[in-house]
């Protein structure tokens, strides 16, 4: 019996003369029929050391393609400064795009790349760098010259890298997405799609040597042709000489959906007759928001819809096949509903991007994996060689460790070297730091000294807080602790306009007021995802009683790795302190293994491992209660954990072998 061919053996035998073609009602690759069985994996959400494991698991399930987005905000973290794996940013270990593509090809997978500039992806600002906001009259995802000059510069760096990996040049990339759910803009009354912008993007692809199939993706039923380019061709009917217009779609269209595959595909076939049919995003599960229930999609529904896709027949990209983690401050947010000029429905996403996918956050097989493997085998017309399923990566729960050191917030503030004076509070993006790119992530502190505050005074922050604020007077917390989702409706959080806080019944003289504001994640999708993405206090003034407070000292608290690892002055911990502090503990391992940090005894903050921001925890909100700590982020030997707790700490760090989810009783249900 002849050995089965690999995907590359089969599709490149005899030389490569053509790429992926949609010129007929089925795909061909190098002039051979192909059905794309693809899965989404975001390289920047998975440690590089695990890329091969995850890709091999995908190939073992019978997938022939991997799909990934490319996040602009990671690859150009500062204006004109790029990081593709050696640029020196805190995320550089996740960013070697060339290595990822090479590894995919080595694991016998083709690749679909969605380079942006907008990616959504439940990712901070939909992948846009926050420094775009520094320019006046900025309008992302349009032909706005201010926006397009930055897109052009970035694409002229990124696209040549990707062009070298095209299938027709011997690489893995068979297709590029030009825009992402662009037709969804038409769902918001004040927006519309910009066809000039789409053509500008197309020209950038062409001028940078991209020759593979260009595609777009939208909900075919809701968005129609709103997210793509079209041309009108005049035809003449021979019999009655009546003229009519036929609409020709320039980009190949694909569909995004969770269910109703037949209806989506039937609509696609109406929009682009005699073309192949493909789901660019068949949603295998869903993501979580802080303060909402943990999302799962039943195995039965997953199997039913995937079966209907493959039976249609159609190609599919399962989004996500492996979700991974939004490390650092990189989770995005949704603006779920527009309610005039309110910020009520802002909904930040959790650190975990498990997505209830076929491969879990840490790469474990789930029942959906086995369902996908079985169905792909059932419908595949050509059988290929596949690897054995890799063994499950070991996980452990290390012994609990004790917090040994603390830095109080006033000490932390003294260690911030960049401090600026402003008459009124400003957005973090406008600070003159990071080589003129402003502050992207973390916290920003507004400090005012020398205040006389009478008893029962009222602090008022006009406008909205973006996104939450804690109030300190003389280093002591005077705002309310976060206890549950109901608190999001009160002072200190994004939902309340013109928030007011009683400062207590004591007279204070020569007092110091500090407002510590956190960016919980810029919108990646929704009504205000394009605009109003500034973070901090920037809309209006801050008052005590009727007096405007002016002349602030403003400082960024970014928690970059180099700064965190340089902190000094640590003291013995005092766990009776309620309010923001840094807490440190160490543990030693000879052979690091995957684990989870169980944060249920803590309240709200971030965790850093060896200086790297692992992510946020918000225990009272849920549903996520643990933080995934993969082995590649640990040292062989001594490891240092630093926790920035905003309210009430624990005296220990507890580990778990598995993720833990909990939904508080008063959770506010998602209105998606």
XYZ file of C-alpha atoms in Angstrom:
672
model
C 0.000 0.000 0.000
C 1.431 3.335 -1.044
C 2.268 5.810 1.688
C -0.143 8.697 2.041
C 1.143 12.047 0.746
C 1.642 15.116 2.869
C -0.356 18.215 2.006
C 2.716 19.853 0.458
C 3.729 16.699 -1.435
C 0.302 16.518 -2.996
C -0.165 20.169 -3.908
C 3.379 20.987 -5.045
C 4.266 17.809 -6.953
C 5.623 18.710 -10.365
C 6.285 22.327 -9.409
C 4.137 25.276 -8.421
C 2.374 27.086 -11.239
C -0.709 28.516 -9.500
C -1.945 29.522 -6.090
C -5.374 29.256 -4.497
C -8.012 29.908 -7.139
C -11.695 30.819 -6.681
C -12.352 31.156 -10.428
C -14.880 28.314 -10.356
C -17.414 26.957 -7.856
C -14.720 25.053 -5.979
C -11.231 25.943 -4.785
C -8.143 24.746 -6.572
C -4.591 24.983 -5.291
C -1.916 24.631 -7.912
C -4.720 23.443 -10.236
C -5.830 20.620 -7.902
C -9.144 20.602 -6.085
C -8.917 21.535 -2.407
C -11.343 21.977 0.458
C -9.854 24.167 3.172
C -10.071 22.649 6.646
C -8.595 25.467 8.691
C -8.334 26.553 12.293
C -7.559 29.903 13.897
C -4.526 30.231 16.161
C -3.124 33.643 17.128
C 0.632 33.291 17.491
C 0.770 36.307 19.801
C -1.568 34.584 22.296
C 0.636 31.476 22.594
C 4.243 31.258 23.850
C 6.599 30.639 20.927
C 7.855 27.449 22.562
C 4.351 25.998 22.168
C 3.714 26.955 18.538
C 4.873 23.621 17.138
C 2.836 21.641 19.665
C -0.360 23.524 18.860
C 0.213 23.398 15.101
C 0.947 19.676 15.177
C -2.228 19.068 17.172
C -4.133 20.948 14.479
C -2.580 18.874 11.717
C -3.268 15.681 13.687
C -6.960 16.616 13.639
C -6.834 16.628 9.842
C -6.647 20.383 9.336
C -4.681 21.443 6.281
C -4.562 25.173 7.055
C -3.921 27.511 9.975
C -5.337 31.039 10.075
C -3.936 33.940 12.066
C -4.368 37.666 12.522
C -1.399 40.074 12.689
C -1.651 42.704 15.503
C -0.382 46.102 14.412
C -0.157 47.403 17.994
C 2.404 44.725 18.912
C 4.490 44.929 15.766
C 4.706 48.760 15.821
C 4.440 49.533 19.549
C 5.923 52.989 19.021
C 5.634 55.134 15.913
C 8.167 53.859 13.386
C 9.624 51.271 15.787
C 8.959 47.647 14.852
C 9.162 44.359 16.681
C 9.047 41.079 14.783
C 10.724 39.033 17.478
C 13.807 41.039 18.377
C 12.543 44.597 18.832
C 12.916 44.723 22.585
C 9.266 45.127 23.589
C 7.858 43.145 26.497
C 6.001 40.942 23.988
C 8.933 40.271 21.667
C 9.057 36.535 22.478
C 5.577 36.190 20.947
C 6.221 38.163 17.757
C 8.541 36.214 15.452
C 6.042 35.973 12.623
C 8.544 34.427 10.227
C 9.279 31.597 12.660
C 5.562 30.966 13.106
C 4.979 30.696 9.356
C 8.022 28.469 8.884
C 6.850 26.229 11.698
C 3.373 25.982 10.179
C 4.875 24.848 6.887
C 7.150 22.373 8.633
C 4.052 20.923 10.293
C 2.426 20.501 6.851
C -0.076 23.332 7.220
C -0.993 25.990 4.696
C -1.733 29.476 6.044
C -4.388 32.158 5.748
C -3.119 35.509 7.055
C -5.330 38.400 8.120
C -2.863 41.292 8.485
C -5.282 44.072 9.365
C -4.816 46.950 9.809
C -7.993 46.205 11.820
C -8.321 42.687 13.248
C -11.003 42.870 16.000
C -9.984 39.520 17.611
C -11.196 40.616 21.057
C -7.834 42.373 21.117
C -6.929 45.798 22.500
C -8.293 48.490 20.135
C -8.894 45.835 17.479
C -5.146 45.737 16.885
C -4.706 49.467 16.322
C -1.787 51.175 18.095
C -3.068 53.666 20.660
C -0.666 56.288 19.350
C -3.000 56.770 16.377
C -5.213 58.717 18.779
C -2.597 61.425 19.241
C -3.389 62.937 15.843
C -6.339 65.282 15.458
C -9.178 64.318 13.130
C -8.093 60.695 13.157
C -10.609 58.280 11.634
C -9.490 54.672 11.553
C -10.709 52.282 8.854
C -11.250 55.103 6.392
C -9.333 56.796 3.594
C -8.550 59.606 6.040
C -5.031 60.757 5.030
C -3.828 60.893 8.642
C -4.795 57.263 9.133
C -3.625 55.984 5.768
C -0.151 57.488 6.042
C 0.447 55.263 9.081
C -1.160 52.224 7.439
C 1.010 52.726 4.372
C 4.217 52.976 6.391
C 3.349 49.875 8.431
C 2.180 47.782 5.474
C 5.317 48.677 3.545
C 7.229 46.963 6.361
C 4.840 44.087 7.094
C 3.703 43.010 3.635
C 7.192 42.353 2.188
C 7.796 40.003 5.130
C 4.579 38.149 4.339
C 5.097 38.257 0.571
C 8.184 36.075 0.900
C 6.025 33.320 2.420
C 3.452 33.128 -0.371
C 2.542 29.683 -1.681
C 3.482 30.542 -5.250
C 6.979 31.348 -3.959
C 7.240 28.077 -2.068
C 5.794 29.275 1.240
C 2.633 28.445 3.199
C 0.399 31.515 2.661
C -2.455 30.818 0.241
C -4.684 33.809 1.010
C -4.772 37.268 2.598
C -7.744 39.024 4.147
C -8.000 42.685 3.156
C -10.526 43.871 5.773
C -12.358 42.248 8.660
C -16.150 42.406 9.011
C -16.051 45.795 7.359
C -19.687 45.491 6.349
C -20.634 45.591 10.032
C -19.981 49.337 9.983
C -23.281 49.763 8.179
C -25.083 48.445 11.267
C -24.194 51.653 13.135
C -26.269 54.605 11.908
C -23.452 57.156 11.975
C -20.957 55.036 10.034
C -20.663 53.667 6.525
C -18.057 51.788 4.577
C -15.402 53.654 2.628
C -14.760 52.040 -0.753
C -11.830 54.364 -1.429
C -10.172 52.955 1.692
C -10.686 49.374 0.474
C -9.133 50.217 -2.868
C -6.183 51.875 -1.114
C -5.633 48.696 0.868
C -5.831 46.596 -2.292
C -3.213 48.737 -3.956
C -0.900 48.385 -0.949
C -1.162 44.604 -1.217
C -0.467 44.650 -4.939
C 2.430 47.125 -4.734
C 4.093 44.987 -2.072
C 4.107 41.891 -4.228
C 1.061 40.081 -2.896
C -0.302 37.747 -5.576
C -2.355 35.248 -3.564
C -6.143 35.336 -3.260
C -7.493 38.464 -1.532
C -10.605 37.944 0.608
C -12.994 39.695 2.963
C -15.251 38.245 5.665
C -18.666 39.370 6.882
C -22.000 37.995 7.943
C -23.390 37.390 4.477
C -27.034 37.835 5.508
C -26.634 40.984 7.609
C -23.864 42.765 5.724
C -24.274 41.716 2.096
C -21.617 43.333 -0.104
C -21.110 46.248 2.308
C -17.651 45.093 3.322
C -16.125 44.465 -0.091
C -15.302 46.191 -3.371
C -17.534 45.821 -6.414
C -17.500 46.770 -10.051
C -20.466 47.286 -12.399
C -20.354 45.733 -15.833
C -22.893 46.541 -18.534
C -24.307 43.560 -20.404
C -26.785 43.229 -23.246
C -29.427 40.529 -23.506
C -29.255 39.109 -26.978
C -32.963 38.418 -27.417
C -34.566 41.704 -26.413
C -31.550 44.013 -26.311
C -32.451 45.144 -22.787
C -29.481 46.467 -20.896
C -28.889 45.397 -17.311
C -26.252 45.777 -14.651
C -24.355 42.864 -13.142
C -22.489 43.378 -9.857
C -19.011 41.871 -9.778
C -17.348 41.394 -6.385
C -13.619 42.149 -6.551
C -12.526 40.443 -3.333
C -13.539 36.852 -2.691
C -16.184 36.946 0.031
C -16.378 34.584 2.981
C -18.886 34.345 5.827
C -18.721 34.629 9.627
C -21.346 32.939 11.789
C -22.167 30.559 14.639
C -25.171 28.803 13.124
C -27.479 28.664 10.081
C -24.671 27.664 7.736
C -26.934 26.796 4.791
C -28.627 30.208 4.898
C -25.291 32.025 5.070
C -23.859 30.042 2.173
C -26.985 30.407 0.044
C -26.700 34.166 0.476
C -22.995 34.072 -0.403
C -23.833 32.218 -3.601
C -26.317 34.950 -4.497
C -23.695 37.641 -3.904
C -20.951 35.881 -5.880
C -22.385 33.192 -8.156
C -20.296 30.265 -9.382
C -17.669 30.732 -6.705
C -16.478 28.440 -3.894
C -18.177 28.724 -0.518
C -16.268 29.297 2.722
C -16.803 30.181 6.353
C -13.881 32.345 7.404
C -15.172 32.297 10.975
C -17.271 29.412 12.168
C -17.443 30.311 15.843
C -16.573 27.209 17.845
C -17.378 28.875 21.172
C -17.336 32.433 22.506
C -15.311 34.755 24.716
C -15.933 36.101 28.224
C -16.529 39.590 29.599
C -15.711 40.618 33.153
C -18.887 40.567 35.218
C -20.791 38.167 32.951
C -21.321 34.422 32.758
C -18.659 32.042 31.431
C -19.508 31.279 27.811
C -19.641 27.766 26.436
C -21.137 26.372 23.251
C -22.480 22.847 23.403
C -20.606 20.024 21.704
C -23.877 19.000 20.056
C -24.343 22.400 18.420
C -20.697 22.493 17.352
C -20.997 19.089 15.715
C -24.308 19.893 14.020
C -23.069 23.139 12.462
C -19.642 21.833 11.419
C -21.316 18.823 9.826
C -23.664 21.116 7.893
C -20.726 23.218 6.666
C -18.740 20.264 5.388
C -21.841 18.604 3.930
C -22.902 21.755 2.011
C -20.058 21.400 0.783
C -17.939 24.335 1.916
C -14.493 25.165 3.213
C -14.187 26.238 6.825
C -11.961 28.098 9.216
C -12.837 27.244 12.806
C -12.587 30.393 14.926
C -11.047 29.656 17.323
C -9.380 26.244 17.081
C -7.034 27.295 19.875
C -7.807 30.533 21.699
C -4.849 31.047 24.023
C -4.410 34.023 26.340
C -4.555 37.817 26.063
C -1.423 38.341 28.136
C -0.530 41.693 29.621
C -3.084 44.474 29.179
C -4.041 43.318 25.694
C -7.621 42.171 26.127
C -10.104 44.199 24.131
C -13.642 45.318 24.879
C -17.014 45.651 23.186
C -19.396 48.558 23.062
C -22.399 46.280 22.958
C -25.170 48.811 22.383
C -25.236 52.484 21.547
C -27.267 54.444 24.076
C -26.711 57.936 22.833
C -23.514 59.354 24.267
C -23.374 56.996 27.245
C -20.686 54.502 28.109
C -23.029 52.085 29.881
C -22.527 49.099 27.615
C -18.749 49.147 27.523
C -17.769 45.544 28.294
C -14.084 44.594 28.704
C -13.014 41.039 27.958
C -11.145 38.734 30.298
C -7.472 37.774 30.184
C -8.303 34.202 29.180
C -9.197 33.672 25.532
C -10.002 30.003 25.967
C -13.037 30.492 23.687
C -14.377 27.037 24.558
C -12.378 25.944 21.509
C -11.297 22.444 20.344
C -7.942 23.087 22.039
C -8.228 24.728 25.455
C -6.364 27.811 26.657
C -3.348 25.669 27.552
C -3.638 23.400 24.513
C -5.551 20.461 25.985
C -7.763 18.347 23.748
C -11.489 18.860 24.254
C -14.434 16.872 22.937
C -14.783 19.427 20.140
C -11.302 18.464 18.959
C -12.328 14.841 18.527
C -15.574 15.870 16.821
C -13.654 18.032 14.338
C -11.149 15.249 13.673
C -13.915 12.744 12.993
C -15.934 15.024 10.686
C -12.924 16.171 8.663
C -11.981 12.553 8.073
C -15.563 11.747 7.057
C -15.804 14.461 4.409
C -12.216 14.538 3.096
C -12.044 13.363 -0.507
C -8.270 12.945 -0.400
C -6.530 11.240 2.494
C -3.250 12.752 3.672
C -0.539 11.693 6.050
C -1.191 13.067 9.544
C 1.001 12.939 12.643
C 0.130 11.124 15.826
C -1.705 13.310 18.309
C 0.965 14.911 20.531
C 0.894 14.061 24.193
C -0.879 16.446 26.526
C 1.446 19.064 28.031
C 1.878 18.320 31.756
C 0.325 20.641 34.313
C 0.840 20.997 38.037
C -0.280 22.864 41.130
C 2.863 24.043 42.864
C 2.904 24.253 46.640
C 1.415 27.502 47.955
C 3.942 30.277 48.430
C 3.914 33.086 50.984
C 4.066 36.784 50.224
C 7.321 38.013 51.725
C 7.636 41.650 50.604
C 5.513 44.705 49.955
C 5.825 48.120 48.328
C 3.157 50.585 49.401
C 1.653 52.750 46.720
C 3.415 55.904 47.864
C 6.723 54.038 47.484
C 5.729 52.801 44.045
C 4.853 56.325 42.936
C 8.255 57.588 44.055
C 9.914 55.037 41.761
C 8.158 56.372 38.655
C 10.722 58.578 36.942
C 8.448 60.147 34.313
C 6.163 62.783 35.856
C 4.480 65.692 34.158
C 2.575 68.806 35.161
C -0.748 69.725 33.535
C -3.337 72.322 34.402
C -6.111 69.758 33.826
C -6.057 65.967 33.616
C -5.039 64.554 30.221
C -5.511 61.193 28.532
C -2.703 58.676 28.912
C -2.217 58.596 25.133
C -1.202 62.266 25.168
C 1.697 61.938 27.588
C 5.097 62.797 26.032
C 6.611 59.344 26.584
C 7.640 56.285 24.581
C 9.355 58.319 21.886
C 6.370 60.530 21.287
C 3.889 57.647 21.199
C 2.192 58.269 24.553
C 1.059 55.670 27.083
C -0.778 52.646 25.724
C -1.549 50.390 28.682
C -1.736 50.106 32.443
C -2.642 52.856 34.887
C -2.293 56.620 34.990
C -2.101 58.604 38.241
C -3.334 62.173 38.752
C -1.874 63.732 41.893
C -2.687 67.018 43.617
C -0.919 68.183 46.799
C -1.585 70.912 49.338
C -5.360 70.590 49.471
C -7.546 71.668 52.375
C -10.556 69.359 52.363
C -13.433 70.165 54.778
C -15.416 67.340 56.359
C -18.105 65.775 54.134
C -16.669 67.301 51.006
C -17.742 65.875 47.663
C -15.390 64.847 44.897
C -16.902 65.077 41.431
C -15.385 63.782 38.206
C -17.310 65.320 35.347
C -17.938 63.257 32.253
C -16.974 59.586 32.290
C -14.016 57.752 33.814
C -12.101 55.724 31.247
C -12.248 53.118 32.639
C -12.130 53.015 36.448
C -10.644 55.122 39.223
C -9.649 54.552 42.827
C -9.303 57.576 45.103
C -6.553 57.995 47.689
C -6.138 60.813 50.189
C -2.803 60.918 51.965
C -2.170 57.420 50.654
C -5.342 55.905 52.096
C -8.178 54.457 50.053
C -11.370 56.545 50.358
C -13.343 55.129 47.421
C -15.342 51.926 47.718
C -13.805 48.495 47.290
C -15.044 46.445 44.349
C -17.351 43.744 45.705
C -19.410 42.660 42.711
C -20.927 43.563 39.328
C -23.427 45.944 40.945
C -20.537 48.269 41.833
C -19.980 48.973 38.141
C -23.076 51.173 38.258
C -21.576 53.407 40.936
C -18.772 55.889 41.438
C -15.412 55.008 39.995
C -16.514 53.015 36.951
C -17.238 53.668 33.308
C -21.024 53.468 33.461
C -21.600 56.515 35.647
C -21.498 60.002 34.184
C -20.477 62.873 36.500
C -19.637 60.518 39.359
C -19.635 61.896 42.901
C -17.898 60.602 46.042
C -18.269 61.768 49.655
C -14.755 62.106 51.051
C -15.674 61.400 54.676
C -16.414 63.238 57.887
C -12.946 64.538 58.787
C -11.252 67.830 58.071
C -7.980 67.529 56.188
C -5.311 70.160 55.700
C -2.394 70.108 53.298
C -3.751 66.825 51.954
C -2.605 64.862 48.899
C -5.251 63.588 46.503
C -4.404 60.777 44.071
C -6.707 59.442 41.373
C -5.480 56.092 40.014
C -7.159 55.339 36.684
C -6.970 52.020 34.841
C -7.337 51.215 31.152
C -9.392 47.979 31.089
C -9.021 47.572 27.317
C -9.963 49.664 24.300
C -12.949 48.612 22.217
C -12.261 46.131 19.460
C -15.851 46.145 18.193
C -18.959 48.239 18.675
C -20.396 51.699 18.387
C -17.425 53.696 19.637
C -14.601 51.360 18.665
C -13.392 53.873 16.070
C -13.437 56.980 18.215
C -13.352 58.035 21.899
C -10.714 55.457 22.707
C -8.718 57.715 25.021
C -8.068 56.366 28.515
C -7.750 58.198 31.812
C -9.455 61.429 32.829
C -9.791 63.662 29.799
C -13.407 64.651 29.207
C -13.903 67.452 31.743
C -12.761 68.761 35.117
C -12.399 67.355 38.627
C -14.081 69.221 41.485
C -14.046 69.229 45.259
C -17.383 70.731 46.150
C -17.733 73.583 43.647
C -14.005 74.216 43.208
C -12.194 73.009 40.109
C -8.927 71.241 40.967
C -6.129 72.358 38.689
C -2.364 71.968 38.305
C -1.966 68.192 38.497
C 1.118 66.029 38.599
C 0.479 63.190 36.138
C 2.463 59.965 35.976
C 2.176 56.781 33.919
C 2.176 53.435 35.702
C 2.898 51.096 32.784
C 4.431 48.097 34.572
C 6.987 47.447 31.880
C 9.235 44.487 32.643
C 12.477 46.451 32.995
C 10.886 48.869 35.460
C 9.183 46.185 37.524
C 12.383 44.173 37.825
C 14.278 47.263 38.990
C 11.969 48.094 41.913
C 13.712 48.568 45.255
C 12.835 49.375 48.841
C 10.724 46.288 49.502
C 9.545 45.852 53.094
C 7.859 43.213 55.208
C 4.171 42.967 54.245
C 1.325 44.461 56.238
C -1.827 42.663 55.108
C -4.106 44.932 57.113
C -3.618 47.726 54.567
C -6.609 48.169 52.270
C -5.672 49.905 49.051
C -3.156 49.620 46.226
C 0.195 47.972 46.946
C 2.710 45.682 45.302
C 3.286 42.260 46.880
C 6.129 39.896 46.060
C 6.752 36.176 46.467
C 9.258 33.739 44.966
C 9.231 30.063 44.110
C 11.888 27.699 42.793
C 11.360 24.923 40.241
C 13.795 22.529 38.605
C 11.483 21.583 35.750
C 8.846 24.253 35.045
C 5.391 23.006 34.121
C 2.174 24.715 33.154
C 0.087 25.874 36.083
C -2.676 28.313 37.008
C -2.605 31.026 39.661
C -5.733 30.794 41.803
C -6.604 34.424 42.607
C -9.845 33.810 44.525
C -8.327 35.032 47.805
C -7.327 38.335 46.156
C -9.602 41.116 44.888
C -8.548 43.127 41.830
C -5.276 43.818 40.065
C -2.568 42.387 37.831
C 0.059 39.658 38.227
C 3.610 39.736 36.913
C 5.897 36.718 36.518
C 9.593 37.616 36.367
C 8.532 41.147 35.382
C 6.180 40.097 32.574
C 2.539 41.118 33.005
C 0.617 37.847 32.983
C -2.780 39.531 33.015
C -5.636 40.964 35.069
C -7.709 39.311 37.745
C -11.059 40.697 38.922
C -12.264 38.120 41.411
C -15.541 39.814 42.499
C -16.682 40.131 38.893
C -15.714 36.770 37.475
C -16.110 34.611 35.617
C -12.333 34.042 35.357
C -10.755 33.231 38.721
C -7.361 31.884 37.646
C -4.494 33.080 35.474
C -2.737 30.663 33.132
C 1.013 30.542 33.803
C 2.710 28.525 31.035
C 6.023 26.817 31.654
C 7.936 28.907 29.050
C 7.313 32.051 31.128
C 8.982 30.470 34.156
C 12.679 30.261 34.926
C 14.441 27.031 35.719
C 15.368 27.999 39.257
C 14.056 31.048 41.075
C 10.896 32.778 39.864
C 9.475 36.050 41.134
C 5.778 36.839 41.278
C 4.686 40.444 41.841
C 1.016 41.270 42.394
C -0.400 44.771 42.085
C -3.475 44.508 44.305
C -5.808 47.493 44.317
C -7.884 46.594 47.365
C -7.518 43.617 49.748
C -4.577 41.214 49.378
C -3.966 37.633 50.392
C -0.899 36.448 52.274
C -0.331 33.618 49.807
C -0.175 32.714 46.150
C -2.157 29.561 45.457
C -1.728 27.359 42.397
C -4.190 25.160 40.517
C -3.884 22.406 37.903
C -6.883 23.689 35.995
C -8.805 26.895 35.277
C -11.542 27.951 37.673
C -14.646 29.918 36.718
C -17.231 31.454 39.010
C -20.120 33.774 38.276
C -21.191 36.011 41.180
C -24.868 35.851 42.079
C -25.548 39.440 41.103
C -23.879 39.125 37.719
C -25.309 41.431 35.088
C -26.245 39.272 32.133
C -24.703 40.056 28.786
C -27.104 41.773 26.387
C -25.348 40.637 23.244
